[in-house]
Amino acid sequence: MARPAAVSPCPSCGDLAGRGYPGCRFCAELVDQYWLFDWQELLAAEQLAEGGAGERELAELVLADEVGRHPWTCTDWAMTLVPCSECGAEPGAGPLDCVRCAAAEELRWSWDHAAYPDTMTAGEHALRVARAVLRAPHRRRPAVVRAWRLLLPFLLVGELPTVGQVQRIRAHVLAGGYADLAACTSHVELTGLPELPWRRSARVEHQPKAQRDQDAAGHALQRPAHPRPGQPAADPV
Ligand SMILES: [Zn+2]
Ligand SMILES: [Zn+2]
C-alpha cells in the first residue's frame, strides 16, 4: 500500500492532509485508502464487488471470525459496514453507555494485543488508534483527540512519535497551544516542543469524572501487550 510521500496541505480543508478526518472528504479518502486497499483485496479474493450484495455478509463473517484471522484493516473496515445491533452506530463508536460498543471496542484492540510487535508495527498501531479515536471523539478526552488529530498527517507518511512526545503534545493542547501546534509543518517540529510544567489542575478541571474513568479503561485496552523496552510506541491516552 502506497502512503503519501510527504505531508502536504489538503486541497479541500486547507489543513495538513489527513487532519480533517473524517469530516473532510479528501482527508477521509486519504486516510481510509490504507484500510480500503486491504478490504478490496479481500473482496476480490471472495469474488465480491464493493457495495454489492454479499459485502455486508462478508463483513459480518470477518467480525465473527477469530481475532487475527483477517488483517486489522479489514476488521476495522468491516466495522464500518455492520452497525451496532444495540445503538445503530459504528460498533465501538456509539454512546459511552452502549455495552455492545464497549465489547466491540475491546475485541478490536485484542487484535493489537495478539499481533504486536510481531505482525503489527508500532506505526500501524498508532495509525489504527488515531483513526479509531477520530471516528469516535466523544469517547475520549478532547486533548487526546486533538493530539491524534495533530499527529495523523505525520503518521500517514510513516512517522512515529514516542509515548513521551504524545504526552508532551497533549500537555501543549491542554495549555491552549493547539493553533501553534497545528502550524508546525514537520514531525520534528511538532514533537520537538519543550516540556511544559505538569498541569494536573488544568487536566482535572476540564474533565468530567465519568469521562476520565472511561478513558482510563480505554487506555488499558489499547496498550500493546508486550511493548519492547526502548521501542517507540504510541498510546491513545
Ligand atoms: Zn481535508
Ligand atoms: Zn453501540
Short mmCIF file of C-alpha atoms and ligand atoms in Angstrom, two decimals:
data_model
loop_
_atom_site.label_atom_id
_atom_site.label_comp_id
_atom_site.label_asym_id
_atom_site.label_seq_id
_atom_site.Cartn_x
_atom_site.Cartn_y
_atom_site.Cartn_z
CA MET A 1 0.00 0.00 0.00
CA ALA A 2 1.47 3.32 -1.10
CA ARG A 3 1.49 6.04 1.51
CA PRO A 4 1.77 9.73 0.69
CA ALA A 5 5.47 10.57 0.25
CA ALA A 6 5.29 13.85 2.13
CA VAL A 7 2.93 15.80 4.34
CA SER A 8 1.12 18.48 2.35
CA PRO A 9 -1.91 20.73 2.79
CA CYS A 10 -5.30 19.24 1.95
CA PRO A 11 -6.72 20.95 -1.15
CA SER A 12 -10.18 20.72 0.35
CA CYS A 13 -9.94 21.81 4.01
CA GLY A 14 -6.53 23.53 3.88
CA ASP A 15 -5.22 21.74 6.96
CA LEU A 16 -2.38 19.23 6.67
CA ALA A 17 -3.82 16.34 4.70
CA GLY A 18 -5.42 13.78 6.99
CA ARG A 19 -6.07 16.21 9.82
CA GLY A 20 -9.63 16.86 8.67
CA TYR A 21 -10.51 13.18 9.21
CA PRO A 22 -13.27 12.11 8.95
CA GLY A 23 -15.28 15.29 8.29
CA CYS A 24 -13.30 16.42 5.24
CA ARG A 25 -13.90 14.11 2.32
CA PHE A 26 -10.41 14.44 0.87
CA CYS A 27 -8.77 13.78 4.25
CA ALA A 28 -11.12 10.85 4.82
CA GLU A 29 -10.20 9.26 1.48
CA LEU A 30 -6.50 9.78 2.08
CA VAL A 31 -6.63 8.06 5.46
CA ASP A 32 -9.16 5.37 4.62
CA GLN A 33 -7.43 4.25 1.41
CA TYR A 34 -4.93 2.42 3.60
CA TRP A 35 -7.79 0.31 5.00
CA LEU A 36 -9.86 0.16 1.82
CA PHE A 37 -6.95 -1.29 -0.17
CA ASP A 38 -6.88 -4.39 2.06
CA TRP A 39 -10.66 -4.63 2.10
CA GLN A 40 -10.80 -4.52 -1.70
CA GLU A 41 -8.23 -7.31 -1.86
CA LEU A 42 -10.38 -9.42 0.41
CA LEU A 43 -13.47 -8.65 -1.68
CA ALA A 44 -11.61 -9.62 -4.84
CA ALA A 45 -10.44 -12.87 -3.25
CA GLU A 46 -14.07 -13.66 -2.42
CA GLN A 47 -15.15 -12.54 -5.92
CA LEU A 48 -17.41 -9.87 -4.45
CA ALA A 49 -17.92 -6.29 -5.61
CA GLU A 50 -17.68 -3.22 -3.41
CA GLY A 51 -21.15 -2.08 -2.43
CA GLY A 52 -22.62 -5.20 -3.99
CA ALA A 53 -24.66 -7.95 -2.46
CA GLY A 54 -22.51 -10.07 -0.24
CA GLU A 55 -20.25 -7.30 1.01
CA ARG A 56 -22.12 -6.91 4.26
CA GLU A 57 -22.29 -10.67 4.75
CA LEU A 58 -18.52 -10.79 4.28
CA ALA A 59 -18.13 -8.02 6.85
CA GLU A 60 -20.24 -9.98 9.32
CA LEU A 61 -18.11 -13.07 8.73
CA VAL A 62 -14.90 -11.10 9.26
CA LEU A 63 -16.20 -9.70 12.55
CA ALA A 64 -17.35 -13.12 13.73
CA ASP A 65 -14.03 -14.75 12.82
CA GLU A 66 -11.18 -15.39 15.20
CA VAL A 67 -9.11 -12.30 16.02
CA GLY A 68 -6.06 -12.13 13.79
CA ARG A 69 -7.53 -14.29 11.02
CA HIS A 70 -8.00 -11.22 8.80
CA PRO A 71 -5.84 -8.09 8.61
CA TRP A 72 -6.70 -5.47 11.25
CA THR A 73 -7.51 -3.09 8.41
CA CYS A 74 -10.25 -5.48 7.28
CA THR A 75 -11.63 -5.80 10.81
CA ASP A 76 -11.83 -2.00 11.01
CA TRP A 77 -13.43 -1.73 7.59
CA ALA A 78 -15.96 -4.43 8.39
CA MET A 79 -16.91 -2.39 11.46
CA THR A 80 -17.92 0.48 9.19
CA LEU A 81 -20.27 -1.84 7.29
CA VAL A 82 -22.09 -3.59 10.12
CA PRO A 83 -23.84 -1.22 12.54
CA CYS A 84 -24.01 -1.93 16.28
CA SER A 85 -27.06 -4.06 16.94
CA GLU A 86 -27.74 -2.13 20.13
CA CYS A 87 -27.33 1.56 19.23
CA GLY A 88 -27.09 1.53 15.42
CA ALA A 89 -23.76 3.43 15.35
CA GLU A 90 -20.50 2.07 14.01
CA PRO A 91 -19.52 -0.62 16.54
CA GLY A 92 -17.23 0.93 19.15
CA ALA A 93 -18.27 4.45 18.15
CA GLY A 94 -21.70 4.70 19.76
CA PRO A 95 -22.67 6.31 23.07
CA LEU A 96 -20.43 5.58 26.06
CA ASP A 97 -23.13 3.54 27.79
CA CYS A 98 -23.66 1.13 24.88
CA VAL A 99 -22.49 -2.25 26.16
CA ARG A 100 -22.16 -3.75 22.70
CA CYS A 101 -19.97 -0.88 21.55
CA ALA A 102 -17.75 -1.44 24.58
CA ALA A 103 -17.47 -5.12 23.67
CA ALA A 104 -16.70 -4.32 20.02
CA GLU A 105 -14.02 -1.88 21.13
CA GLU A 106 -12.41 -4.46 23.39
CA LEU A 107 -12.43 -7.08 20.64
CA ARG A 108 -10.91 -4.66 18.16
CA TRP A 109 -7.89 -3.95 20.37
CA SER A 110 -7.36 -7.60 21.14
CA TRP A 111 -6.02 -7.75 17.58
CA ASP A 112 -3.22 -5.39 18.57
CA HIS A 113 -2.56 -7.30 21.79
CA ALA A 114 -2.14 -10.50 19.82
CA ALA A 115 -0.23 -9.05 16.91
CA TYR A 116 2.13 -6.53 18.43
CA PRO A 117 5.06 -6.39 17.88
CA ASP A 118 5.47 -9.36 15.54
CA THR A 119 2.84 -8.90 12.86
CA MET A 120 1.87 -5.30 13.54
CA THR A 121 4.31 -2.44 13.66
CA ALA A 122 4.14 0.34 16.24
CA GLY A 123 3.40 2.71 13.36
CA GLU A 124 0.41 0.65 12.27
CA HIS A 125 -0.86 0.50 15.85
CA ALA A 126 -0.58 4.29 16.13
CA LEU A 127 -2.37 4.79 12.82
CA ARG A 128 -5.14 2.44 13.90
CA VAL A 129 -5.56 4.18 17.23
CA ALA A 130 -5.61 7.64 15.61
CA ARG A 131 -8.31 6.67 13.13
CA ALA A 132 -10.45 4.97 15.78
CA VAL A 133 -10.15 7.94 18.15
CA LEU A 134 -11.12 10.43 15.44
CA ARG A 135 -14.11 8.31 14.40
CA ALA A 136 -15.45 8.37 17.97
CA PRO A 137 -14.15 11.61 19.50
CA HIS A 138 -16.90 11.71 22.14
CA ARG A 139 -15.41 8.59 23.72
CA ARG A 140 -12.06 10.23 24.53
CA ARG A 141 -10.80 13.29 26.33
CA PRO A 142 -10.69 16.32 24.00
CA ALA A 143 -6.92 16.75 24.40
CA VAL A 144 -6.38 13.11 23.42
CA VAL A 145 -8.48 13.56 20.30
CA ARG A 146 -6.70 16.76 19.34
CA ALA A 147 -3.25 15.26 19.85
CA TRP A 148 -4.08 12.40 17.46
CA ARG A 149 -5.57 14.89 15.01
CA LEU A 150 -2.31 16.85 15.07
CA LEU A 151 -0.24 13.70 14.58
CA LEU A 152 -2.30 11.91 11.93
CA PRO A 153 -0.79 13.63 8.83
CA PHE A 154 2.66 12.55 10.03
CA LEU A 155 1.60 9.00 10.93
CA LEU A 156 0.35 8.68 7.34
CA VAL A 157 3.84 9.22 5.95
CA GLY A 158 5.36 6.74 8.40
CA GLU A 159 6.49 8.98 11.27
CA LEU A 160 6.12 7.58 14.78
CA PRO A 161 6.11 9.65 17.96
CA THR A 162 7.29 8.22 21.27
CA VAL A 163 4.86 7.98 24.20
CA GLY A 164 6.65 10.94 25.79
CA GLN A 165 6.20 13.05 22.66
CA VAL A 166 2.48 12.26 22.51
CA GLN A 167 2.15 13.25 26.16
CA ARG A 168 4.01 16.50 25.52
CA ILE A 169 1.74 17.37 22.61
CA ARG A 170 -1.29 16.73 24.84
CA ALA A 171 0.15 18.97 27.54
CA HIS A 172 0.56 21.77 24.99
CA VAL A 173 -3.00 21.24 23.77
CA LEU A 174 -4.27 21.48 27.36
CA ALA A 175 -2.26 24.67 27.77
CA GLY A 176 -4.15 26.20 24.82
CA GLY A 177 -1.41 25.65 22.25
CA TYR A 178 -3.41 23.83 19.56
CA ALA A 179 -3.09 26.60 16.97
CA ASP A 180 0.69 26.79 17.44
CA LEU A 181 0.97 23.02 17.19
CA ALA A 182 -1.22 22.96 14.09
CA ALA A 183 1.15 25.45 12.45
CA CYS A 184 4.07 23.01 12.71
CA THR A 185 4.81 21.67 9.25
CA SER A 186 7.16 18.85 10.22
CA HIS A 187 7.03 15.94 12.64
CA VAL A 188 10.34 17.09 14.15
CA GLU A 189 8.84 20.50 14.87
CA LEU A 190 5.59 19.11 16.28
CA THR A 191 7.26 16.55 18.53
CA GLY A 192 10.22 18.70 19.47
CA LEU A 193 8.38 21.25 21.58
CA PRO A 194 9.79 21.99 25.01
CA GLU A 195 8.41 20.23 28.07
CA LEU A 196 5.69 22.12 29.94
CA PRO A 197 5.39 22.12 33.71
CA TRP A 198 2.86 19.45 34.76
CA ARG A 199 -0.64 20.91 34.63
CA ARG A 200 -2.58 18.49 36.74
CA SER A 201 -5.11 21.09 37.89
CA ALA A 202 -5.95 22.07 34.33
CA ARG A 203 -6.50 18.46 33.38
CA VAL A 204 -8.80 17.77 36.31
CA GLU A 205 -10.79 20.96 35.90
CA HIS A 206 -11.59 20.27 32.28
CA GLN A 207 -12.65 16.66 32.57
CA PRO A 208 -15.95 15.35 33.85
CA LYS A 209 -15.24 12.39 36.13
CA ALA A 210 -17.14 9.79 34.14
CA GLN A 211 -15.12 10.58 31.06
CA ARG A 212 -11.82 10.28 32.95
CA ASP A 213 -12.78 6.84 34.19
CA GLN A 214 -13.82 5.70 30.75
CA ASP A 215 -10.59 6.97 29.37
CA ALA A 216 -8.53 5.08 31.89
CA ALA A 217 -10.27 1.88 30.84
CA GLY A 218 -9.73 2.63 27.17
CA HIS A 219 -6.06 3.18 27.83
CA ALA A 220 -5.57 -0.24 29.31
CA LEU A 221 -7.31 -1.86 26.34
CA GLN A 222 -5.22 -0.17 23.74
CA ARG A 223 -1.79 -0.62 25.21
CA PRO A 224 0.14 -3.25 23.28
CA ALA A 225 0.55 -6.33 25.46
CA HIS A 226 4.32 -6.63 25.26
CA PRO A 227 5.97 -3.41 24.17
CA ARG A 228 9.69 -3.85 23.72
CA PRO A 229 11.75 -1.73 26.07
CA GLY A 230 13.07 1.33 24.31
CA GLN A 231 10.89 0.85 21.27
CA PRO A 232 8.81 3.82 20.28
CA ALA A 233 5.16 3.18 20.88
CA ALA A 234 2.08 5.28 20.83
CA ASP A 235 -0.81 5.02 23.20
CA PRO A 236 -4.03 6.92 22.85
CA VAL A 237 -4.01 8.39 26.32
ZN ZN B 1 -9.03 17.89 4.30
ZN ZN B 2 -23.48 0.52 20.20
#
